[in-house]
mmCIF file of C-alpha atoms in Angstrom:
data_model
loop_
_atom_site.group_PDB
_atom_site.id
_atom_site.type_symbol
_atom_site.label_atom_id
_atom_site.label_comp_id
_atom_site.label_asym_id
_atom_site.label_seq_id
_atom_site.Cartn_x
_atom_site.Cartn_y
_atom_site.Cartn_z
ATOM 1 C CA UNK Z 1 -4.071 -53.792 2.716
ATOM 2 C CA UNK Z 2 -3.835 -54.784 -0.807
ATOM 3 C CA UNK Z 3 -7.563 -54.858 -1.158
ATOM 4 C CA UNK Z 4 -7.813 -51.169 0.154
ATOM 5 C CA UNK Z 5 -5.145 -50.204 -2.187
ATOM 6 C CA UNK Z 6 -6.993 -51.624 -5.089
ATOM 7 C CA UNK Z 7 -10.227 -49.822 -4.121
ATOM 8 C CA UNK Z 8 -8.194 -46.545 -3.814
ATOM 9 C CA UNK Z 9 -6.881 -46.998 -7.352
ATOM 10 C CA UNK Z 10 -10.412 -47.706 -8.643
ATOM 11 C CA UNK Z 11 -11.856 -44.681 -6.852
ATOM 12 C CA UNK Z 12 -8.967 -42.491 -8.304
ATOM 13 C CA UNK Z 13 -9.799 -43.800 -11.796
ATOM 14 C CA UNK Z 14 -13.534 -42.947 -11.296
ATOM 15 C CA UNK Z 15 -12.696 -39.517 -10.081
ATOM 16 C CA UNK Z 16 -10.631 -38.758 -13.343
ATOM 17 C CA UNK Z 17 -13.488 -40.086 -15.513
ATOM 18 C CA UNK Z 18 -16.076 -37.940 -13.585
ATOM 19 C CA UNK Z 19 -13.724 -34.877 -13.940
ATOM 20 C CA UNK Z 20 -13.294 -35.410 -17.692
ATOM 21 C CA UNK Z 21 -17.227 -35.755 -18.014
ATOM 22 C CA UNK Z 22 -17.714 -32.565 -16.016
ATOM 23 C CA UNK Z 23 -15.239 -30.830 -18.000
ATOM 24 C CA UNK Z 24 -16.949 -31.760 -21.233
ATOM 25 C CA UNK Z 25 -20.398 -30.810 -19.760
ATOM 26 C CA UNK Z 26 -19.194 -27.413 -18.688
ATOM 27 C CA UNK Z 27 -17.507 -26.739 -22.044
ATOM 28 C CA UNK Z 28 -21.074 -27.589 -23.600
ATOM 29 C CA UNK Z 29 -22.522 -25.377 -21.216
ATOM 30 C CA UNK Z 30 -20.281 -22.409 -22.192
ATOM 31 C CA UNK Z 31 -21.112 -23.210 -25.797
ATOM 32 C CA UNK Z 32 -24.800 -23.196 -25.181
ATOM 33 C CA UNK Z 33 -24.647 -19.870 -23.092
ATOM 34 C CA UNK Z 34 -22.747 -18.524 -26.181
ATOM 35 C CA UNK Z 35 -25.785 -19.260 -28.297
ATOM 36 C CA UNK Z 36 -27.932 -17.725 -25.622
ATOM 37 C CA UNK Z 37 -30.103 -20.587 -24.385
ATOM 38 C CA UNK Z 38 -32.564 -18.873 -21.951
ATOM 39 C CA UNK Z 39 -33.637 -22.108 -20.037
ATOM 40 C CA UNK Z 40 -30.120 -23.440 -19.681
ATOM 41 C CA UNK Z 41 -29.322 -22.706 -16.080
ATOM 42 C CA UNK Z 42 -32.658 -23.521 -14.677
ATOM 43 C CA UNK Z 43 -31.863 -27.169 -13.593
ATOM 44 C CA UNK Z 44 -28.083 -27.008 -13.320
ATOM 45 C CA UNK Z 45 -26.238 -27.693 -10.114
ATOM 46 C CA UNK Z 46 -23.479 -25.368 -8.899
ATOM 47 C CA UNK Z 47 -20.739 -27.811 -9.986
ATOM 48 C CA UNK Z 48 -22.250 -28.071 -13.381
ATOM 49 C CA UNK Z 49 -21.903 -24.274 -14.043
ATOM 50 C CA UNK Z 50 -18.874 -22.729 -16.009
ATOM 51 C CA UNK Z 51 -16.679 -20.574 -13.843
ATOM 52 C CA UNK Z 52 -17.941 -17.145 -12.985
ATOM 53 C CA UNK Z 53 -15.103 -15.584 -14.856
ATOM 54 C CA UNK Z 54 -15.861 -17.458 -17.924
ATOM 55 C CA UNK Z 55 -19.435 -16.517 -17.809
ATOM 56 C CA UNK Z 56 -18.619 -12.791 -17.298
ATOM 57 C CA UNK Z 57 -16.209 -12.921 -20.328
ATOM 58 C CA UNK Z 58 -19.218 -13.808 -22.374
ATOM 59 C CA UNK Z 59 -20.676 -10.497 -21.558
ATOM 60 C CA UNK Z 60 -24.331 -9.258 -21.969
ATOM 61 C CA UNK Z 61 -25.137 -11.922 -24.503
ATOM 62 C CA UNK Z 62 -25.812 -14.387 -21.737
ATOM 63 C CA UNK Z 63 -28.017 -11.957 -19.704
ATOM 64 C CA UNK Z 64 -31.288 -13.977 -20.666
ATOM 65 C CA UNK Z 65 -30.003 -17.231 -19.502
ATOM 66 C CA UNK Z 66 -28.224 -16.016 -16.270
ATOM 67 C CA UNK Z 67 -31.424 -13.865 -15.292
ATOM 68 C CA UNK Z 68 -33.587 -16.892 -15.823
ATOM 69 C CA UNK Z 69 -31.286 -18.928 -13.595
ATOM 70 C CA UNK Z 70 -31.294 -16.196 -10.982
ATOM 71 C CA UNK Z 71 -35.070 -16.371 -10.782
ATOM 72 C CA UNK Z 72 -35.905 -19.939 -11.485
ATOM 73 C CA UNK Z 73 -33.223 -22.309 -10.310
ATOM 74 C CA UNK Z 74 -33.919 -24.044 -7.072
ATOM 75 C CA UNK Z 75 -30.335 -24.075 -5.859
ATOM 76 C CA UNK Z 76 -29.508 -20.816 -3.834
ATOM 77 C CA UNK Z 77 -25.843 -21.259 -4.677
ATOM 78 C CA UNK Z 78 -26.607 -21.156 -8.453
ATOM 79 C CA UNK Z 79 -28.833 -18.067 -7.768
ATOM 80 C CA UNK Z 80 -26.023 -16.244 -6.005
ATOM 81 C CA UNK Z 81 -23.612 -17.125 -8.866
ATOM 82 C CA UNK Z 82 -26.125 -15.665 -11.359
ATOM 83 C CA UNK Z 83 -26.467 -12.528 -9.402
ATOM 84 C CA UNK Z 84 -22.705 -12.148 -9.312
ATOM 85 C CA UNK Z 85 -22.500 -12.538 -12.966
ATOM 86 C CA UNK Z 86 -25.148 -9.893 -13.486
ATOM 87 C CA UNK Z 87 -23.392 -7.636 -11.070
ATOM 88 C CA UNK Z 88 -20.121 -7.760 -13.111
ATOM 89 C CA UNK Z 89 -21.782 -7.596 -16.534
ATOM 90 C CA UNK Z 90 -23.841 -4.487 -15.517
ATOM 91 C CA UNK Z 91 -26.491 -5.103 -18.261
ATOM 92 C CA UNK Z 92 -29.455 -2.836 -17.813
ATOM 93 C CA UNK Z 93 -31.726 -5.544 -19.201
ATOM 94 C CA UNK Z 94 -31.206 -7.497 -15.944
ATOM 95 C CA UNK Z 95 -32.929 -4.810 -13.843
ATOM 96 C CA UNK Z 96 -36.320 -6.636 -13.404
ATOM 97 C CA UNK Z 97 -34.888 -10.027 -12.543
ATOM 98 C CA UNK Z 98 -32.306 -8.244 -10.029
ATOM 99 C CA UNK Z 99 -35.453 -6.477 -8.487
ATOM 100 C CA UNK Z 100 -37.362 -9.710 -8.138
ATOM 101 C CA UNK Z 101 -34.278 -11.191 -6.370
ATOM 102 C CA UNK Z 102 -34.631 -8.807 -3.474
ATOM 103 C CA UNK Z 103 -37.547 -11.048 -2.515
ATOM 104 C CA UNK Z 104 -35.298 -14.066 -2.602
ATOM 105 C CA UNK Z 105 -35.585 -16.265 0.609
ATOM 106 C CA UNK Z 106 -31.700 -16.542 0.574
ATOM 107 C CA UNK Z 107 -30.081 -13.601 2.075
ATOM 108 C CA UNK Z 108 -26.831 -14.244 0.116
ATOM 109 C CA UNK Z 109 -28.842 -13.940 -3.167
ATOM 110 C CA UNK Z 110 -30.338 -10.764 -1.962
ATOM 111 C CA UNK Z 111 -26.822 -9.321 -1.098
ATOM 112 C CA UNK Z 112 -25.597 -10.057 -4.459
ATOM 113 C CA UNK Z 113 -28.639 -8.632 -6.057
ATOM 114 C CA UNK Z 114 -28.252 -5.360 -4.024
ATOM 115 C CA UNK Z 115 -24.537 -5.183 -5.159
ATOM 116 C CA UNK Z 116 -25.632 -5.494 -8.730
ATOM 117 C CA UNK Z 117 -28.251 -2.645 -8.351
ATOM 118 C CA UNK Z 118 -25.771 -0.360 -6.779
ATOM 119 C CA UNK Z 119 -24.148 0.015 -10.095
ATOM 120 C CA UNK Z 120 -26.894 -0.634 -12.769
ATOM 121 C CA UNK Z 121 -28.398 2.304 -14.507
ATOM 122 C CA UNK Z 122 -32.179 2.609 -14.358
ATOM 123 C CA UNK Z 123 -34.900 4.509 -12.277
ATOM 124 C CA UNK Z 124 -36.410 1.474 -10.867
ATOM 125 C CA UNK Z 125 -33.746 0.527 -8.370
ATOM 126 C CA UNK Z 126 -33.964 3.404 -5.928
ATOM 127 C CA UNK Z 127 -37.680 2.891 -5.008
ATOM 128 C CA UNK Z 128 -37.124 -0.896 -4.522
ATOM 129 C CA UNK Z 129 -34.126 -0.297 -2.352
ATOM 130 C CA UNK Z 130 -35.921 2.284 -0.282
ATOM 131 C CA UNK Z 131 -38.910 -0.012 0.185
ATOM 132 C CA UNK Z 132 -36.546 -2.842 1.293
ATOM 133 C CA UNK Z 133 -35.147 -0.542 3.951
ATOM 134 C CA UNK Z 134 -38.434 0.269 5.248
ATOM 135 C CA UNK Z 135 -39.743 -3.383 5.464
ATOM 136 C CA UNK Z 136 -39.983 -4.975 9.060
ATOM 137 C CA UNK Z 137 -37.674 -7.903 10.081
ATOM 138 C CA UNK Z 138 -35.100 -7.214 7.314
ATOM 139 C CA UNK Z 139 -31.608 -8.280 8.689
ATOM 140 C CA UNK Z 140 -29.509 -5.294 9.741
ATOM 141 C CA UNK Z 141 -26.613 -6.230 7.323
ATOM 142 C CA UNK Z 142 -28.986 -6.483 4.286
ATOM 143 C CA UNK Z 143 -30.613 -3.187 5.226
ATOM 144 C CA UNK Z 144 -27.164 -1.549 5.658
ATOM 145 C CA UNK Z 145 -26.170 -2.885 2.284
ATOM 146 C CA UNK Z 146 -29.172 -1.388 0.661
ATOM 147 C CA UNK Z 147 -28.476 1.942 2.153
ATOM 148 C CA UNK Z 148 -24.905 1.933 0.977
ATOM 149 C CA UNK Z 149 -26.248 1.078 -2.481
ATOM 150 C CA UNK Z 150 -28.434 4.015 -2.662
ATOM 151 C CA UNK Z 151 -25.512 6.169 -1.802
ATOM 152 C CA UNK Z 152 -23.504 4.550 -4.541
ATOM 153 C CA UNK Z 153 -26.279 5.038 -7.035
ATOM 154 C CA UNK Z 154 -26.494 8.710 -6.518
ATOM 155 C CA UNK Z 155 -30.149 8.806 -7.005
ATOM 156 C CA UNK Z 156 -31.402 12.233 -5.990
ATOM 157 C CA UNK Z 157 -34.867 11.026 -5.084
ATOM 158 C CA UNK Z 158 -33.216 9.025 -2.257
ATOM 159 C CA UNK Z 159 -32.114 12.025 -0.397
ATOM 160 C CA UNK Z 160 -35.147 12.951 1.618
ATOM 161 C CA UNK Z 161 -36.167 9.351 2.562
ATOM 162 C CA UNK Z 162 -32.492 8.574 3.600
ATOM 163 C CA UNK Z 163 -32.394 11.784 5.665
ATOM 164 C CA UNK Z 164 -35.515 10.908 7.462
ATOM 165 C CA UNK Z 165 -34.307 7.391 8.189
ATOM 166 C CA UNK Z 166 -30.986 8.786 9.409
ATOM 167 C CA UNK Z 167 -32.505 11.228 11.875
ATOM 168 C CA UNK Z 168 -34.739 8.360 13.201
ATOM 169 C CA UNK Z 169 -32.159 5.707 13.467
ATOM 170 C CA UNK Z 170 -28.670 7.458 13.615
ATOM 171 C CA UNK Z 171 -27.561 4.758 11.346
ATOM 172 C CA UNK Z 172 -23.872 5.193 10.295
ATOM 173 C CA UNK Z 173 -24.613 3.580 6.864
ATOM 174 C CA UNK Z 174 -27.169 6.132 6.146
ATOM 175 C CA UNK Z 175 -24.771 8.859 7.159
ATOM 176 C CA UNK Z 176 -22.143 7.562 4.683
ATOM 177 C CA UNK Z 177 -24.642 7.107 1.924
ATOM 178 C CA UNK Z 178 -25.911 10.672 2.423
ATOM 179 C CA UNK Z 179 -22.347 11.938 2.260
ATOM 180 C CA UNK Z 180 -21.893 10.013 -1.025
ATOM 181 C CA UNK Z 181 -25.092 11.887 -2.248
ATOM 182 C CA UNK Z 182 -23.732 15.276 -0.983
ATOM 183 C CA UNK Z 183 -23.716 16.925 -4.309
ATOM 184 C CA UNK Z 184 -27.626 16.549 -4.323
ATOM 185 C CA UNK Z 185 -27.910 17.952 -0.775
ATOM 186 C CA UNK Z 186 -28.798 21.693 -0.186
ATOM 187 C CA UNK Z 187 -26.606 23.651 2.114
ATOM 188 C CA UNK Z 188 -29.262 23.197 4.869
ATOM 189 C CA UNK Z 189 -29.292 19.549 4.291
ATOM 190 C CA UNK Z 190 -25.489 19.222 4.556
ATOM 191 C CA UNK Z 191 -25.559 21.236 7.838
ATOM 192 C CA UNK Z 192 -28.448 18.952 9.143
ATOM 193 C CA UNK Z 193 -26.423 15.807 8.262
ATOM 194 C CA UNK Z 194 -23.485 17.068 10.312
ATOM 195 C CA UNK Z 195 -24.971 19.047 13.205
ATOM 196 C CA UNK Z 196 -28.146 16.993 13.958
ATOM 197 C CA UNK Z 197 -26.240 14.108 15.720
ATOM 198 C CA UNK Z 198 -24.391 16.614 17.772
ATOM 199 C CA UNK Z 199 -27.468 18.186 19.071
ATOM 200 C CA UNK Z 200 -29.296 14.891 19.905
ATOM 201 C CA UNK Z 201 -30.912 15.017 23.242
ATOM 202 C CA UNK Z 202 -29.238 11.796 24.320
ATOM 203 C CA UNK Z 203 -25.509 11.768 22.849
ATOM 204 C CA UNK Z 204 -25.024 8.374 24.300
ATOM 205 C CA UNK Z 205 -27.694 7.053 21.925
ATOM 206 C CA UNK Z 206 -25.751 8.238 18.895
ATOM 207 C CA UNK Z 207 -23.220 5.664 17.717
ATOM 208 C CA UNK Z 208 -19.559 6.635 18.201
ATOM 209 C CA UNK Z 209 -18.748 6.396 14.562
ATOM 210 C CA UNK Z 210 -21.674 8.690 13.706
ATOM 211 C CA UNK Z 211 -20.614 11.435 16.283
ATOM 212 C CA UNK Z 212 -16.831 10.866 15.045
ATOM 213 C CA UNK Z 213 -18.068 11.546 11.440
ATOM 214 C CA UNK Z 214 -19.935 14.730 12.416
ATOM 215 C CA UNK Z 215 -17.112 16.190 14.331
ATOM 216 C CA UNK Z 216 -14.663 15.640 11.659
ATOM 217 C CA UNK Z 217 -16.942 17.082 8.952
ATOM 218 C CA UNK Z 218 -17.915 20.194 11.077
ATOM 219 C CA UNK Z 219 -14.263 21.110 11.258
ATOM 220 C CA UNK Z 220 -13.348 20.429 7.569
ATOM 221 C CA UNK Z 221 -16.507 22.113 6.332
ATOM 222 C CA UNK Z 222 -16.102 24.972 8.789
ATOM 223 C CA UNK Z 223 -19.789 24.768 9.880
ATOM 224 C CA UNK Z 224 -20.308 27.638 12.208
ATOM 225 C CA UNK Z 225 -23.639 26.127 13.567
ATOM 226 C CA UNK Z 226 -21.723 23.271 14.917
ATOM 227 C CA UNK Z 227 -19.522 25.150 17.360
ATOM 228 C CA UNK Z 228 -21.937 25.459 20.243
ATOM 229 C CA UNK Z 229 -23.312 21.827 20.289
ATOM 230 C CA UNK Z 230 -19.607 20.663 19.871
ATOM 231 C CA UNK Z 231 -18.743 22.697 23.077
ATOM 232 C CA UNK Z 232 -21.752 21.079 24.910
ATOM 233 C CA UNK Z 233 -20.688 17.574 23.525
ATOM 234 C CA UNK Z 234 -17.042 17.981 24.787
ATOM 235 C CA UNK Z 235 -18.288 18.033 28.347
ATOM 236 C CA UNK Z 236 -20.352 15.028 27.919
ATOM 237 C CA UNK Z 237 -18.068 12.896 25.922
ATOM 238 C CA UNK Z 238 -14.550 13.170 27.425
ATOM 239 C CA UNK Z 239 -13.404 10.362 24.950
ATOM 240 C CA UNK Z 240 -14.000 12.724 21.980
ATOM 241 C CA UNK Z 241 -12.745 15.890 23.598
ATOM 242 C CA UNK Z 242 -9.482 16.241 21.560
ATOM 243 C CA UNK Z 243 -11.359 15.530 18.349
ATOM 244 C CA UNK Z 244 -13.870 18.195 19.160
ATOM 245 C CA UNK Z 245 -11.216 20.860 20.121
ATOM 246 C CA UNK Z 246 -9.349 20.218 16.895
ATOM 247 C CA UNK Z 247 -12.644 20.797 14.993
ATOM 248 C CA UNK Z 248 -13.512 24.073 16.951
ATOM 249 C CA UNK Z 249 -10.226 25.458 15.858
ATOM 250 C CA UNK Z 250 -10.858 24.394 12.222
ATOM 251 C CA UNK Z 251 -14.380 26.043 12.320
ATOM 252 C CA UNK Z 252 -12.886 29.306 13.250
ATOM 253 C CA UNK Z 253 -15.833 30.561 15.316
ATOM 254 C CA UNK Z 254 -14.601 33.015 18.010
ATOM 255 C CA UNK Z 255 -17.479 32.326 20.278
ATOM 256 C CA UNK Z 256 -15.389 29.219 21.286
ATOM 257 C CA UNK Z 257 -12.240 31.252 22.558
ATOM 258 C CA UNK Z 258 -13.500 31.455 26.281
ATOM 259 C CA UNK Z 259 -14.367 27.835 26.332
ATOM 260 C CA UNK Z 260 -10.910 27.028 24.930
ATOM 261 C CA UNK Z 261 -9.018 29.313 27.272
ATOM 262 C CA UNK Z 262 -10.799 27.706 30.159
ATOM 263 C CA UNK Z 263 -9.032 24.464 29.253
ATOM 264 C CA UNK Z 264 -5.466 26.058 29.406
ATOM 265 C CA UNK Z 265 -4.044 24.156 32.363
ATOM 266 C CA UNK Z 266 -0.344 23.188 32.652
ATOM 267 C CA UNK Z 267 -1.325 19.986 34.490
ATOM 268 C CA UNK Z 268 -3.555 18.966 31.682
ATOM 269 C CA UNK Z 269 -2.863 16.013 29.264
ATOM 270 C CA UNK Z 270 -0.262 16.958 26.776
ATOM 271 C CA UNK Z 271 -2.352 16.045 23.738
ATOM 272 C CA UNK Z 272 -5.146 18.071 25.038
ATOM 273 C CA UNK Z 273 -3.006 21.050 25.653
ATOM 274 C CA UNK Z 274 -1.560 20.700 22.090
ATOM 275 C CA UNK Z 275 -5.036 20.727 20.510
ATOM 276 C CA UNK Z 276 -6.130 23.743 22.749
ATOM 277 C CA UNK Z 277 -3.155 25.796 21.670
ATOM 278 C CA UNK Z 278 -3.552 24.815 18.011
ATOM 279 C CA UNK Z 279 -7.268 25.847 18.112
ATOM 280 C CA UNK Z 280 -6.564 29.130 19.976
ATOM 281 C CA UNK Z 281 -3.889 29.982 17.389
ATOM 282 C CA UNK Z 282 -6.404 29.383 14.557
ATOM 283 C CA UNK Z 283 -8.930 31.618 16.255
ATOM 284 C CA UNK Z 284 -6.118 34.560 16.370
ATOM 285 C CA UNK Z 285 -5.334 34.347 20.100
ATOM 286 C CA UNK Z 286 -1.677 34.922 21.201
ATOM 287 C CA UNK Z 287 -0.634 31.598 22.959
ATOM 288 C CA UNK Z 288 3.081 32.583 23.375
ATOM 289 C CA UNK Z 289 2.552 33.679 27.057
ATOM 290 C CA UNK Z 290 0.966 30.494 28.122
ATOM 291 C CA UNK Z 291 3.782 28.498 26.225
ATOM 292 C CA UNK Z 292 6.509 30.572 27.836
ATOM 293 C CA UNK Z 293 4.940 30.085 31.249
ATOM 294 C CA UNK Z 294 4.578 26.358 30.605
ATOM 295 C CA UNK Z 295 8.166 25.997 29.505
ATOM 296 C CA UNK Z 296 9.455 28.129 32.496
#
């Protein structure tokens, strides 16, 4: 027992010594980064790096060293950290290394590079992200992240390729990205973004969140062209009927009045009746007789 305790004390002493050496090394690394040593991060291990916050605080002066580490360090964890730092400093000079990192074999590094490119100014990012989306065998979450990044960047040249991609895949990430780009959409494109999923030949092939987005935006934007496909969809998707009826009322197209009147049934679900009465009232119909009869 005494022998084991002695070994533990010795190990603790060594740990303290190692921690002190590591702390000194990290301090030296920070100082070298401050002097901008481009090759500094190539051979370092993750535990030899300064903290991410320390590197970020040094700002854009360390971009050459961090960018070099992103491309040339053999440890994927170091490359991920470098991409994270470049994402925080948002230095346009890091554009090319971040574009190169889209080809990194580690998906975590790719993800951090995409995150950085989503906020970095420069015309080169959009074509690279669009190319990544079109590549075969790209993981779904990586492709989704690239799509979202295109929306955040607000690049007008991404509108048409993203619209084609959305109409082919019904990808909810593409729908949200196009909505982020809505100030660059023409009125026809905005209508297409909302109405196309509602008119799909097979509504069951369109994800629930894509349909839900379209139903909501059709009502809020008062898109008259959505009224007819919404009425057809209500019969095919009973789970979305309440949301659809609310949107029909918001759209304000009187062609929906006969359909809504056909839903007035005292035995129907209370929530459904509430939405029907709301929609008819919005369309200028007198609902007092029905309410009086229902309360009788």
